[in-house]
PDB file of N, CA and C in Angstrom:
ATOM      1  N   MET A 286      74.305 117.811  95.846  1.00 51.00           N
ATOM      2  CA  MET A 286      74.781 116.458  95.617  1.00 51.00           C
ATOM      3  C   MET A 286      75.982 116.495  94.668  1.00 51.00           C
ATOM      4  N   ALA A 287      77.047 115.778  95.024  1.00 48.00           N
ATOM      5  CA  ALA A 287      78.251 115.747  94.201  1.00 48.00           C
ATOM      6  C   ALA A 287      78.017 114.909  92.956  1.00 48.00           C
ATOM      7  N   ILE A 288      78.618 115.323  91.874  1.00 48.00           N
ATOM      8  CA  ILE A 288      78.520 114.612  90.608  1.00 48.00           C
ATOM      9  C   ILE A 288      79.757 113.734  90.452  1.00 48.00           C
ATOM     10  N   ASP A 289      79.537 112.469  90.114  1.00 48.00           N
ATOM     11  CA  ASP A 289      80.645 111.543  89.896  1.00 48.00           C
ATOM     12  C   ASP A 289      81.224 111.821  88.515  1.00 48.00           C
ATOM     13  N   GLN A 290      82.464 112.331  88.477  1.00 53.00           N
ATOM     14  CA  GLN A 290      83.083 112.731  87.215  1.00 53.00           C
ATOM     15  C   GLN A 290      84.007 111.664  86.642  1.00 53.00           C
ATOM     16  N   ARG A 291      84.021 110.486  87.254  1.00 56.00           N
ATOM     17  CA  ARG A 291      84.867 109.418  86.721  1.00 56.00           C
ATOM     18  C   ARG A 291      84.294 108.891  85.419  1.00 56.00           C
ATOM     19  N   SER A 292      85.160 108.338  84.600  1.00 58.00           N
ATOM     20  CA  SER A 292      84.706 107.728  83.344  1.00 58.00           C
ATOM     21  C   SER A 292      83.857 106.496  83.643  1.00 58.00           C
ATOM     22  N   ASP A 293      83.089 106.065  82.664  1.00 63.00           N
ATOM     23  CA  ASP A 293      82.281 104.862  82.836  1.00 63.00           C
ATOM     24  C   ASP A 293      83.168 103.655  83.140  1.00 63.00           C
ATOM     25  N   ALA A 294      84.330 103.592  82.494  1.00 63.00           N
ATOM     26  CA  ALA A 294      85.260 102.481  82.738  1.00 63.00           C
ATOM     27  C   ALA A 294      85.726 102.500  84.194  1.00 63.00           C
ATOM     28  N   ALA A 295      86.071 103.668  84.714  1.00 67.00           N
ATOM     29  CA  ALA A 295      86.535 103.778  86.104  1.00 67.00           C
ATOM     30  C   ALA A 295      85.416 103.410  87.074  1.00 67.00           C
ATOM     31  N   LYS A 296      84.206 103.804  86.753  1.00 68.00           N
ATOM     32  CA  LYS A 296      83.080 103.448  87.618  1.00 68.00           C
ATOM     33  C   LYS A 296      82.948 101.937  87.707  1.00 68.00           C
ATOM     34  N   GLY A 297      83.257 101.233  86.621  1.00 73.00           N
ATOM     35  CA  GLY A 297      83.184  99.774  86.615  1.00 73.00           C
ATOM     36  C   GLY A 297      84.173  99.137  87.559  1.00 73.00           C
ATOM     37  N   TRP A 298      85.449  99.487  87.441  1.00 83.00           N
ATOM     38  CA  TRP A 298      86.436  98.846  88.311  1.00 83.00           C
ATOM     39  C   TRP A 298      86.388  99.354  89.736  1.00 83.00           C
ATOM     40  N   ARG A 299      85.839 100.528  89.979  1.00 83.00           N
ATOM     41  CA  ARG A 299      85.715 101.014  91.355  1.00 83.00           C
ATOM     42  C   ARG A 299      84.863 100.067  92.194  1.00 83.00           C
ATOM     43  N   SER A 300      83.936  99.364  91.546  1.00 88.00           N
ATOM     44  CA  SER A 300      83.075  98.431  92.283  1.00 88.00           C
ATOM     45  C   SER A 300      83.878  97.262  92.855  1.00 88.00           C
ATOM     46  N   TRP A 301      85.059  96.987  92.304  1.00 90.00           N
ATOM     47  CA  TRP A 301      85.889  95.891  92.812  1.00 90.00           C
ATOM     48  C   TRP A 301      86.265  96.122  94.274  1.00 90.00           C
ATOM     49  N   TYR A 302      86.377  97.397  94.683  1.00 90.00           N
ATOM     50  CA  TYR A 302      86.756  97.704  96.058  1.00 90.00           C
ATOM     51  C   TYR A 302      85.686  97.280  97.067  1.00 90.00           C
ATOM     52  N   TYR A 303      84.481  97.000  96.616  1.00 93.00           N
ATOM     53  CA  TYR A 303      83.383  96.658  97.515  1.00 93.00           C
ATOM     54  C   TYR A 303      83.098  95.156  97.546  1.00 93.00           C
ATOM     55  N   THR A 304      84.026  94.360  97.029  1.00 94.00           N
ATOM     56  CA  THR A 304      83.828  92.911  96.987  1.00 94.00           C
ATOM     57  C   THR A 304      84.500  92.233  98.181  1.00 94.00           C
ATOM     58  N   SER A 305      84.034  91.039  98.491  1.00 97.00           N
ATOM     59  CA  SER A 305      84.659  90.270  99.563  1.00 97.00           C
ATOM     60  C   SER A 305      86.088  89.876  99.164  1.00 97.00           C
ATOM     61  N   ALA A 306      86.329  89.679  97.872  1.00 96.00           N
ATOM     62  CA  ALA A 306      87.680  89.340  97.412  1.00 96.00           C
ATOM     63  C   ALA A 306      88.653  90.478  97.733  1.00 96.00           C
ATOM     64  N   TRP A 307      88.229  91.729  97.505  1.00 96.00           N
ATOM     65  CA  TRP A 307      89.118  92.864  97.811  1.00 96.00           C
ATOM     66  C   TRP A 307      89.317  92.990  99.317  1.00 96.00           C
ATOM     67  N   ARG A 308      88.259  92.761 100.095  1.00 97.00           N
ATOM     68  CA  ARG A 308      88.402  92.841 101.550  1.00 97.00           C
ATOM     69  C   ARG A 308      89.437  91.822 102.034  1.00 97.00           C
ATOM     70  N   ALA A 309      89.482  90.652 101.386  1.00 98.00           N
ATOM     71  CA  ALA A 309      90.474  89.635 101.749  1.00 98.00           C
ATOM     72  C   ALA A 309      91.886  90.082 101.371  1.00 98.00           C
ATOM     73  N   VAL A 310      92.044  90.661 100.178  1.00 97.00           N
ATOM     74  CA  VAL A 310      93.353  91.178  99.748  1.00 97.00           C
ATOM     75  C   VAL A 310      93.821  92.254 100.729  1.00 97.00           C
ATOM     76  N   ARG A 311      92.928  93.171 101.069  1.00 97.00           N
ATOM     77  CA  ARG A 311      93.239  94.267 101.990  1.00 97.00           C
ATOM     78  C   ARG A 311      93.661  93.724 103.359  1.00 97.00           C
ATOM     79  N   ALA A 312      92.894  92.768 103.875  1.00 98.00           N
ATOM     80  CA  ALA A 312      93.206  92.194 105.185  1.00 98.00           C
ATOM     81  C   ALA A 312      94.574  91.514 105.186  1.00 98.00           C
ATOM     82  N   THR A 313      94.877  90.787 104.123  1.00 98.00           N
ATOM     83  CA  THR A 313      96.175  90.120 104.015  1.00 98.00           C
ATOM     84  C   THR A 313      97.306  91.134 103.991  1.00 98.00           C
ATOM     85  N   GLN A 314      97.145  92.198 103.203  1.00 98.00           N
ATOM     86  CA  GLN A 314      98.181  93.227 103.111  1.00 98.00           C
ATOM     87  C   GLN A 314      98.390  93.917 104.453  1.00 98.00           C
ATOM     88  N   LEU A 315      97.299  94.293 105.120  1.00 98.00           N
ATOM     89  CA  LEU A 315      97.427  95.010 106.394  1.00 98.00           C
ATOM     90  C   LEU A 315      97.982  94.110 107.496  1.00 98.00           C
ATOM     91  N   LYS A 316      97.764  92.813 107.382  1.00 98.00           N
ATOM     92  CA  LYS A 316      98.374  91.878 108.340  1.00 98.00           C
ATOM     93  C   LYS A 316      99.868  91.754 108.059  1.00 98.00           C
ATOM     94  N   ARG A 317     100.223  91.705 106.776  1.00 98.00           N
ATOM     95  CA  ARG A 317     101.630  91.584 106.358  1.00 98.00           C
ATOM     96  C   ARG A 317     102.415  92.857 106.706  1.00 98.00           C
ATOM     97  N   GLU A 318     101.782  94.010 106.533  1.00 98.00           N
ATOM     98  CA  GLU A 318     102.450  95.300 106.746  1.00 98.00           C
ATOM     99  C   GLU A 318     101.478  96.199 107.542  1.00 98.00           C
ATOM    100  N   PRO A 319     101.452  96.055 108.873  1.00 98.00           N
ATOM    101  CA  PRO A 319     100.436  96.749 109.673  1.00 98.00           C
ATOM    102  C   PRO A 319     100.652  98.250 109.842  1.00 98.00           C
ATOM    103  N   TYR A 320     101.838  98.731 109.526  1.00 98.00           N
ATOM    104  CA  TYR A 320     102.133 100.155 109.704  1.00 98.00           C
ATOM    105  C   TYR A 320     102.325 100.857 108.367  1.00 98.00           C
ATOM    106  N   CYS A 321     102.005 102.131 108.344  1.00 97.00           N
ATOM    107  CA  CYS A 321     102.119 102.936 107.132  1.00 97.00           C
ATOM    108  C   CYS A 321     103.570 102.964 106.649  1.00 97.00           C
ATOM    109  N   ARG A 322     103.762 102.595 105.413  1.00 95.00           N
ATOM    110  CA  ARG A 322     105.107 102.546 104.830  1.00 95.00           C
ATOM    111  C   ARG A 322     105.744 103.929 104.774  1.00 95.00           C
ATOM    112  N   MET A 323     104.960 104.935 104.412  1.00 92.00           N
ATOM    113  CA  MET A 323     105.516 106.287 104.300  1.00 92.00           C
ATOM    114  C   MET A 323     105.861 106.863 105.674  1.00 92.00           C
ATOM    115  N   CYS A 324     105.049 106.581 106.666  1.00 94.00           N
ATOM    116  CA  CYS A 324     105.363 107.032 108.025  1.00 94.00           C
ATOM    117  C   CYS A 324     106.647 106.367 108.517  1.00 94.00           C
ATOM    118  N   ARG A 325     106.781 105.066 108.243  1.00 94.00           N
ATOM    119  CA  ARG A 325     107.992 104.350 108.661  1.00 94.00           C
ATOM    120  C   ARG A 325     109.236 104.946 108.013  1.00 94.00           C
ATOM    121  N   GLN A 326     109.121 105.377 106.765  1.00 88.00           N
ATOM    122  CA  GLN A 326     110.253 106.005 106.085  1.00 88.00           C
ATOM    123  C   GLN A 326     110.635 107.326 106.755  1.00 88.00           C
ATOM    124  N   GLN A 327     109.690 107.916 107.484  1.00 88.00           N
ATOM    125  CA  GLN A 327     109.946 109.156 108.223  1.00 88.00           C
ATOM    126  C   GLN A 327     110.325 108.876 109.679  1.00 88.00           C
ATOM    127  N   GLY A 328     110.488 107.602 110.022  1.00 92.00           N
ATOM    128  CA  GLY A 328     110.862 107.228 111.384  1.00 92.00           C
ATOM    129  C   GLY A 328     109.693 107.187 112.354  1.00 92.00           C
ATOM    130  N   LYS A 329     108.460 107.158 111.844  1.00 95.00           N
ATOM    131  CA  LYS A 329     107.268 107.124 112.689  1.00 95.00           C
ATOM    132  C   LYS A 329     106.597 105.763 112.565  1.00 95.00           C
ATOM    133  N   LEU A 330     105.897 105.360 113.612  1.00 97.00           N
ATOM    134  CA  LEU A 330     105.165 104.100 113.604  1.00 97.00           C
ATOM    135  C   LEU A 330     103.679 104.419 113.725  1.00 97.00           C
ATOM    136  N   VAL A 331     102.990 104.450 112.573  1.00 97.00           N
ATOM    137  CA  VAL A 331     101.570 104.799 112.521  1.00 97.00           C
ATOM    138  C   VAL A 331     100.812 103.636 111.878  1.00 97.00           C
ATOM    139  N   LYS A 332      99.738 103.229 112.517  1.00 98.00           N
ATOM    140  CA  LYS A 332      98.931 102.118 112.013  1.00 98.00           C
ATOM    141  C   LYS A 332      98.348 102.459 110.642  1.00 98.00           C
ATOM    142  N   ALA A 333      98.419 101.503 109.737  1.00 97.00           N
ATOM    143  CA  ALA A 333      97.871 101.663 108.386  1.00 97.00           C
ATOM    144  C   ALA A 333      96.448 101.130 108.338  1.00 97.00           C
ATOM    145  N   PHE A 334      95.624 101.746 107.507  1.00 97.00           N
ATOM    146  CA  PHE A 334      94.245 101.298 107.311  1.00 97.00           C
ATOM    147  C   PHE A 334      93.912 101.093 105.842  1.00 97.00           C
ATOM    148  N   ILE A 335      94.837 101.468 104.952  1.00 96.00           N
ATOM    149  CA  ILE A 335      94.553 101.418 103.520  1.00 96.00           C
ATOM    150  C   ILE A 335      95.561 100.521 102.815  1.00 96.00           C
ATOM    151  N   CYS A 336      95.044  99.615 102.007  1.00 97.00           N
ATOM    152  CA  CYS A 336      95.862  98.788 101.127  1.00 97.00           C
ATOM    153  C   CYS A 336      95.938  99.553  99.805  1.00 97.00           C
ATOM    154  N   ASP A 337      97.095 100.079  99.515  1.00 95.00           N
ATOM    155  CA  ASP A 337      97.289 100.942  98.353  1.00 95.00           C
ATOM    156  C   ASP A 337      98.021 100.197  97.245  1.00 95.00           C
ATOM    157  N   HIS A 338      97.613 100.465  96.020  1.00 95.00           N
ATOM    158  CA  HIS A 338      98.338  99.944  94.858  1.00 95.00           C
ATOM    159  C   HIS A 338      99.578 100.818  94.662  1.00 95.00           C
ATOM    160  N   VAL A 339     100.757 100.224  94.751  1.00 91.00           N
ATOM    161  CA  VAL A 339     101.998 100.968  94.584  1.00 91.00           C
ATOM    162  C   VAL A 339     102.020 101.631  93.213  1.00 91.00           C
ATOM    163  N   GLU A 340     101.599 100.885  92.203  1.00 88.00           N
ATOM    164  CA  GLU A 340     101.527 101.401  90.837  1.00 88.00           C
ATOM    165  C   GLU A 340     100.062 101.477  90.436  1.00 88.00           C
ATOM    166  N   ARG A 341      99.687 102.504  89.717  1.00 86.00           N
ATOM    167  CA  ARG A 341      98.310 102.622  89.252  1.00 86.00           C
ATOM    168  C   ARG A 341      97.928 101.407  88.423  1.00 86.00           C
ATOM    169  N   HIS A 342      96.741 100.885  88.674  1.00 89.00           N
ATOM    170  CA  HIS A 342      96.298  99.715  87.906  1.00 89.00           C
ATOM    171  C   HIS A 342      95.458 100.118  86.694  1.00 89.00           C
ATOM    172  N   ASN A 343      94.842 101.290  86.726  1.00 85.00           N
ATOM    173  CA  ASN A 343      94.036 101.808  85.613  1.00 85.00           C
ATOM    174  C   ASN A 343      93.023 100.787  85.087  1.00 85.00           C
ATOM    175  N   GLY A 344      92.461 100.000  85.996  1.00 88.00           N
ATOM    176  CA  GLY A 344      91.438  99.046  85.601  1.00 88.00           C
ATOM    177  C   GLY A 344      91.960  97.713  85.108  1.00 88.00           C
ATOM    178  N   ASN A 345      93.268  97.528  85.089  1.00 91.00           N
ATOM    179  CA  ASN A 345      93.845  96.248  84.678  1.00 91.00           C
ATOM    180  C   ASN A 345      93.591  95.236  85.804  1.00 91.00           C
ATOM    181  N   PRO A 346      92.787  94.207  85.545  1.00 92.00           N
ATOM    182  CA  PRO A 346      92.423  93.264  86.610  1.00 92.00           C
ATOM    183  C   PRO A 346      93.624  92.583  87.263  1.00 92.00           C
ATOM    184  N   ASP A 347      94.615  92.184  86.474  1.00 94.00           N
ATOM    185  CA  ASP A 347      95.784  91.513  87.044  1.00 94.00           C
ATOM    186  C   ASP A 347      96.505  92.433  88.020  1.00 94.00           C
ATOM    187  N   ARG A 348      96.726  93.677  87.620  1.00 93.00           N
ATOM    188  CA  ARG A 348      97.418  94.621  88.505  1.00 93.00           C
ATOM    189  C   ARG A 348      96.557  95.002  89.710  1.00 93.00           C
ATOM    190  N   PHE A 349      95.231  95.079  89.499  1.00 94.00           N
ATOM    191  CA  PHE A 349      94.345  95.411  90.613  1.00 94.00           C
ATOM    192  C   PHE A 349      94.420  94.337  91.697  1.00 94.00           C
ATOM    193  N   TRP A 350      94.283  93.089  91.297  1.00 96.00           N
ATOM    194  CA  TRP A 350      94.185  92.007  92.275  1.00 96.00           C
ATOM    195  C   TRP A 350      95.530  91.521  92.805  1.00 96.00           C
ATOM    196  N   ASN A 351      96.610  91.718  92.046  1.00 96.00           N
ATOM    197  CA  ASN A 351      97.900  91.147  92.435  1.00 96.00           C
ATOM    198  C   ASN A 351      98.947  92.162  92.855  1.00 96.00           C
ATOM    199  N   GLY A 352      98.630  93.441  92.771  1.00 93.00           N
ATOM    200  CA  GLY A 352      99.554  94.461  93.252  1.00 93.00           C
ATOM    201  C   GLY A 352     100.689  94.751  92.312  1.00 93.00           C
ATOM    202  N   PRO A 353     101.739  95.277  92.846  1.00 95.00           N
ATOM    203  CA  PRO A 353     102.177  95.290  94.238  1.00 95.00           C
ATOM    204  C   PRO A 353     101.389  96.284  95.096  1.00 95.00           C
ATOM    205  N   PHE A 354     101.320  95.954  96.400  1.00 97.00           N
ATOM    206  CA  PHE A 354     100.583  96.752  97.363  1.00 97.00           C
ATOM    207  C   PHE A 354     101.525  97.329  98.412  1.00 97.00           C
ATOM    208  N   GLN A 355     101.038  98.359  99.086  1.00 96.00           N
ATOM    209  CA  GLN A 355     101.707  98.894 100.265  1.00 96.00           C
ATOM    210  C   GLN A 355     100.617  99.329 101.231  1.00 96.00           C
ATOM    211  N   SER A 356     100.935  99.331 102.508  1.00 98.00           N
ATOM    212  CA  SER A 356      99.991  99.776 103.518  1.00 98.00           C
ATOM    213  C   SER A 356     100.263 101.243 103.821  1.00 98.00           C
ATOM    214  N   LEU A 357      99.181 102.035 103.869  1.00 96.00           N
ATOM    215  CA  LEU A 357      99.313 103.467 104.137  1.00 96.00           C
ATOM    216  C   LEU A 357      98.278 103.924 105.156  1.00 96.00           C
ATOM    217  N   CYS A 358      98.616 104.996 105.876  1.00 97.00           N
ATOM    218  CA  CYS A 358      97.629 105.669 106.710  1.00 97.00           C
ATOM    219  C   CYS A 358      96.771 106.540 105.779  1.00 97.00           C
ATOM    220  N   LYS A 359      95.649 107.001 106.265  1.00 96.00           N
ATOM    221  CA  LYS A 359      94.742 107.790 105.439  1.00 96.00           C
ATOM    222  C   LYS A 359      95.405 109.083 104.960  1.00 96.00           C
ATOM    223  N   LYS A 360      96.158 109.730 105.832  1.00 95.00           N
ATOM    224  CA  LYS A 360      96.815 111.003 105.465  1.00 95.00           C
ATOM    225  C   LYS A 360      97.754 110.804 104.268  1.00 95.00           C
ATOM    226  N   HIS A 361      98.595 109.802 104.336  1.00 93.00           N
ATOM    227  CA  HIS A 361      99.529 109.588 103.234  1.00 93.00           C
ATOM    228  C   HIS A 361      98.822 109.113 101.971  1.00 93.00           C
ATOM    229  N   HIS A 362      97.795 108.291 102.114  1.00 93.00           N
ATOM    230  CA  HIS A 362      97.069 107.832 100.934  1.00 93.00           C
ATOM    231  C   HIS A 362      96.344 108.985 100.246  1.00 93.00           C
ATOM    232  N   ASP A 363      95.655 109.802 101.034  1.00 92.00           N
ATOM    233  CA  ASP A 363      94.793 110.835 100.458  1.00 92.00           C
ATOM    234  C   ASP A 363      95.533 112.101 100.049  1.00 92.00           C
ATOM    235  N   ALA A 364      96.719 112.304 100.554  1.00 88.00           N
ATOM    236  CA  ALA A 364      97.458 113.525 100.211  1.00 88.00           C
ATOM    237  C   ALA A 364      98.758 113.204  99.475  1.00 88.00           C
ATOM    238  N   THR A 365      99.713 112.645 100.178  1.00 81.00           N
ATOM    239  CA  THR A 365     101.040 112.405  99.607  1.00 81.00           C
ATOM    240  C   THR A 365     100.982 111.536  98.356  1.00 81.00           C
ATOM    241  N   LYS A 366     100.305 110.401  98.443  1.00 82.00           N
ATOM    242  CA  LYS A 366     100.251 109.476  97.304  1.00 82.00           C
ATOM    243  C   LYS A 366      99.524 110.105  96.117  1.00 82.00           C
ATOM    244  N   GLN A 367      98.454 110.847  96.374  1.00 82.00           N
ATOM    245  CA  GLN A 367      97.706 111.487  95.287  1.00 82.00           C
ATOM    246  C   GLN A 367      98.577 112.534  94.580  1.00 82.00           C
ATOM    247  N   ARG A 368      99.335 113.304  95.358  1.00 79.00           N
ATOM    248  CA  ARG A 368     100.250 114.286  94.750  1.00 79.00           C
ATOM    249  C   ARG A 368     101.306 113.597  93.899  1.00 79.00           C
ATOM    250  N   GLN A 369     101.846 112.489  94.396  1.00 80.00           N
ATOM    251  CA  GLN A 369     102.847 111.751  93.627  1.00 80.00           C
ATOM    252  C   GLN A 369     102.268 111.282  92.300  1.00 80.00           C
ATOM    253  N   GLU A 370     101.055 110.777  92.331  1.00 75.00           N
ATOM    254  CA  GLU A 370     100.448 110.280  91.095  1.00 75.00           C
ATOM    255  C   GLU A 370     100.171 111.415  90.122  1.00 75.00           C
ATOM    256  N   LEU A 371      99.759 112.562  90.626  1.00 77.00           N
ATOM    257  CA  LEU A 371      99.502 113.704  89.747  1.00 77.00           C
ATOM    258  C   LEU A 371     100.799 114.260  89.143  1.00 77.00           C
ATOM    259  N   ARG A 372     101.847 114.351  89.969  1.00 74.00           N
ATOM    260  CA  ARG A 372     103.125 114.902  89.510  1.00 74.00           C
ATOM    261  C   ARG A 372     103.931 113.909  88.673  1.00 74.00           C
ATOM    262  N   GLY A 373     103.796 112.643  89.028  1.00 71.00           N
ATOM    263  CA  GLY A 373     104.578 111.619  88.354  1.00 71.00           C
ATOM    264  C   GLY A 373     105.888 111.319  89.058  1.00 71.00           C
ATOM    265  N   PHE A 374     106.083 111.877  90.251  1.00 73.00           N
ATOM    266  CA  PHE A 374     107.290 111.612  91.035  1.00 73.00           C
ATOM    267  C   PHE A 374     107.040 111.953  92.493  1.00 73.00           C
ATOM    268  N   SER A 375     107.892 111.402  93.349  1.00 73.00           N
ATOM    269  CA  SER A 375     107.828 111.669  94.783  1.00 73.00           C
ATOM    270  C   SER A 375     108.741 112.844  95.121  1.00 73.00           C
ATOM    271  N   THR A 376     108.355 113.600  96.131  1.00 74.00           N
ATOM    272  CA  THR A 376     109.198 114.707  96.595  1.00 74.00           C
ATOM    273  C   THR A 376     109.966 114.334  97.859  1.00 74.00           C
ATOM    274  N   ALA A 377     109.973 113.044  98.232  1.00 73.00           N
ATOM    275  CA  ALA A 377     110.685 112.595  99.427  1.00 73.00           C
ATOM    276  C   ALA A 377     112.171 112.902  99.287  1.00 73.00           C
ATOM    277  N   MET A 378     112.761 113.328 100.396  1.00 71.00           N
ATOM    278  CA  MET A 378     114.184 113.689 100.414  1.00 71.00           C
ATOM    279  C   MET A 378     114.974 112.678 101.229  1.00 71.00           C
ATOM    280  N   GLY A 379     116.191 112.421 100.795  1.00 76.00           N
ATOM    281  CA  GLY A 379     117.092 111.553 101.538  1.00 76.00           C
ATOM    282  C   GLY A 379     117.761 112.318 102.659  1.00 76.00           C
ATOM    283  N   ALA A 380     118.572 111.633 103.442  1.00 76.00           N
ATOM    284  CA  ALA A 380     119.281 112.268 104.558  1.00 76.00           C
ATOM    285  C   ALA A 380     120.194 113.389 104.082  1.00 76.00           C
ATOM    286  N   ASP A 381     120.614 113.299 102.802  1.00 83.00           N
ATOM    287  CA  ASP A 381     121.498 114.322 102.242  1.00 83.00           C
ATOM    288  C   ASP A 381     120.722 115.539 101.719  1.00 83.00           C
ATOM    289  N   GLY A 382     119.377 115.491 101.825  1.00 78.00           N
ATOM    290  CA  GLY A 382     118.563 116.610 101.359  1.00 78.00           C
ATOM    291  C   GLY A 382     118.258 116.574  99.878  1.00 78.00           C
ATOM    292  N   TRP A 383     118.644 115.492  99.204  1.00 80.00           N
ATOM    293  CA  TRP A 383     118.422 115.366  97.767  1.00 80.00           C
ATOM    294  C   TRP A 383     117.225 114.451  97.524  1.00 80.00           C
ATOM    295  N   PRO A 384     116.389 114.712  96.506  1.00 75.00           N
ATOM    296  CA  PRO A 384     115.234 113.861  96.220  1.00 75.00           C
ATOM    297  C   PRO A 384     115.655 112.413  95.954  1.00 75.00           C
ATOM    298  N   THR A 385     114.910 111.480  96.547  1.00 78.00           N
ATOM    299  CA  THR A 385     115.249 110.060  96.413  1.00 78.00           C
ATOM    300  C   THR A 385     114.646 109.418  95.168  1.00 78.00           C
ATOM    301  N   ASP A 386     113.613 110.020  94.618  1.00 74.00           N
ATOM    302  CA  ASP A 386     112.939 109.445  93.454  1.00 74.00           C
ATOM    303  C   ASP A 386     113.722 109.766  92.183  1.00 74.00           C
ATOM    304  N   PRO A 387     114.157 108.737  91.429  1.00 80.00           N
ATOM    305  CA  PRO A 387     114.905 109.005  90.199  1.00 80.00           C
ATOM    306  C   PRO A 387     114.078 109.773  89.152  1.00 80.00           C
ATOM    307  N   ARG A 388     112.749 109.754  89.293  1.00 76.00           N
ATOM    308  CA  ARG A 388     111.890 110.481  88.348  1.00 76.00           C
ATOM    309  C   ARG A 388     111.758 111.974  88.725  1.00 76.00           C
ATOM    310  N   HIS A 389     112.254 112.350  89.890  1.00 81.00           N
ATOM    311  CA  HIS A 389     112.181 113.761  90.311  1.00 81.00           C
ATOM    312  C   HIS A 389     112.993 114.609  89.330  1.00 81.00           C
ATOM    313  N   PRO A 390     112.499 115.785  88.968  1.00 81.00           N
ATOM    314  CA  PRO A 390     113.209 116.648  87.994  1.00 81.00           C
ATOM    315  C   PRO A 390     114.666 116.924  88.371  1.00 81.00           C
ATOM    316  N   ALA A 391     114.957 117.008  89.654  1.00 80.00           N
ATOM    317  CA  ALA A 391     116.340 117.287  90.076  1.00 80.00           C
ATOM    318  C   ALA A 391     117.269 116.133  89.741  1.00 80.00           C
ATOM    319  N   ASN A 392     116.743 114.940  89.554  1.00 82.00           N
ATOM    320  CA  ASN A 392     117.563 113.771  89.242  1.00 82.00           C
ATOM    321  C   ASN A 392     117.628 113.441  87.767  1.00 82.00           C
ATOM    322  N   ARG A 393     116.987 114.223  86.966  1.00 80.00           N
ATOM    323  CA  ARG A 393     117.038 113.991  85.509  1.00 80.00           C
ATOM    324  C   ARG A 393     118.226 114.732  84.926  1.00 80.00           C
ATOM    325  N   ALA A 394     119.013 114.012  84.210  1.00 67.00           N
ATOM    326  CA  ALA A 394     120.222 114.642  83.634  1.00 67.00           C
ATOM    327  C   ALA A 394     119.942 115.217  82.271  1.00 67.00           C
TER     328      ALA A 394
END
């Protein structure tokens, strides 16, 4: 059996994802943006299933409930977005081959 290693505070706000209010927020977001934002940036049209917080909310109720949000496919949510949050920047490249995220180390002067 896996051990839940989240803090007690995180365990508290994680329950918000199981409320009817969150299901309504998720449904509204997925209706507004039905395709994965990251896939679209790559020129692909992939149906989104996850309402993702663009910025970490860290348990802040206002940020949790009001976003900003983006729609993502499971692959981008579970891999790409998690790596971005751990690193603190995106590794996405522009057409010129240069990182698009101003927080990327290559863009820091």
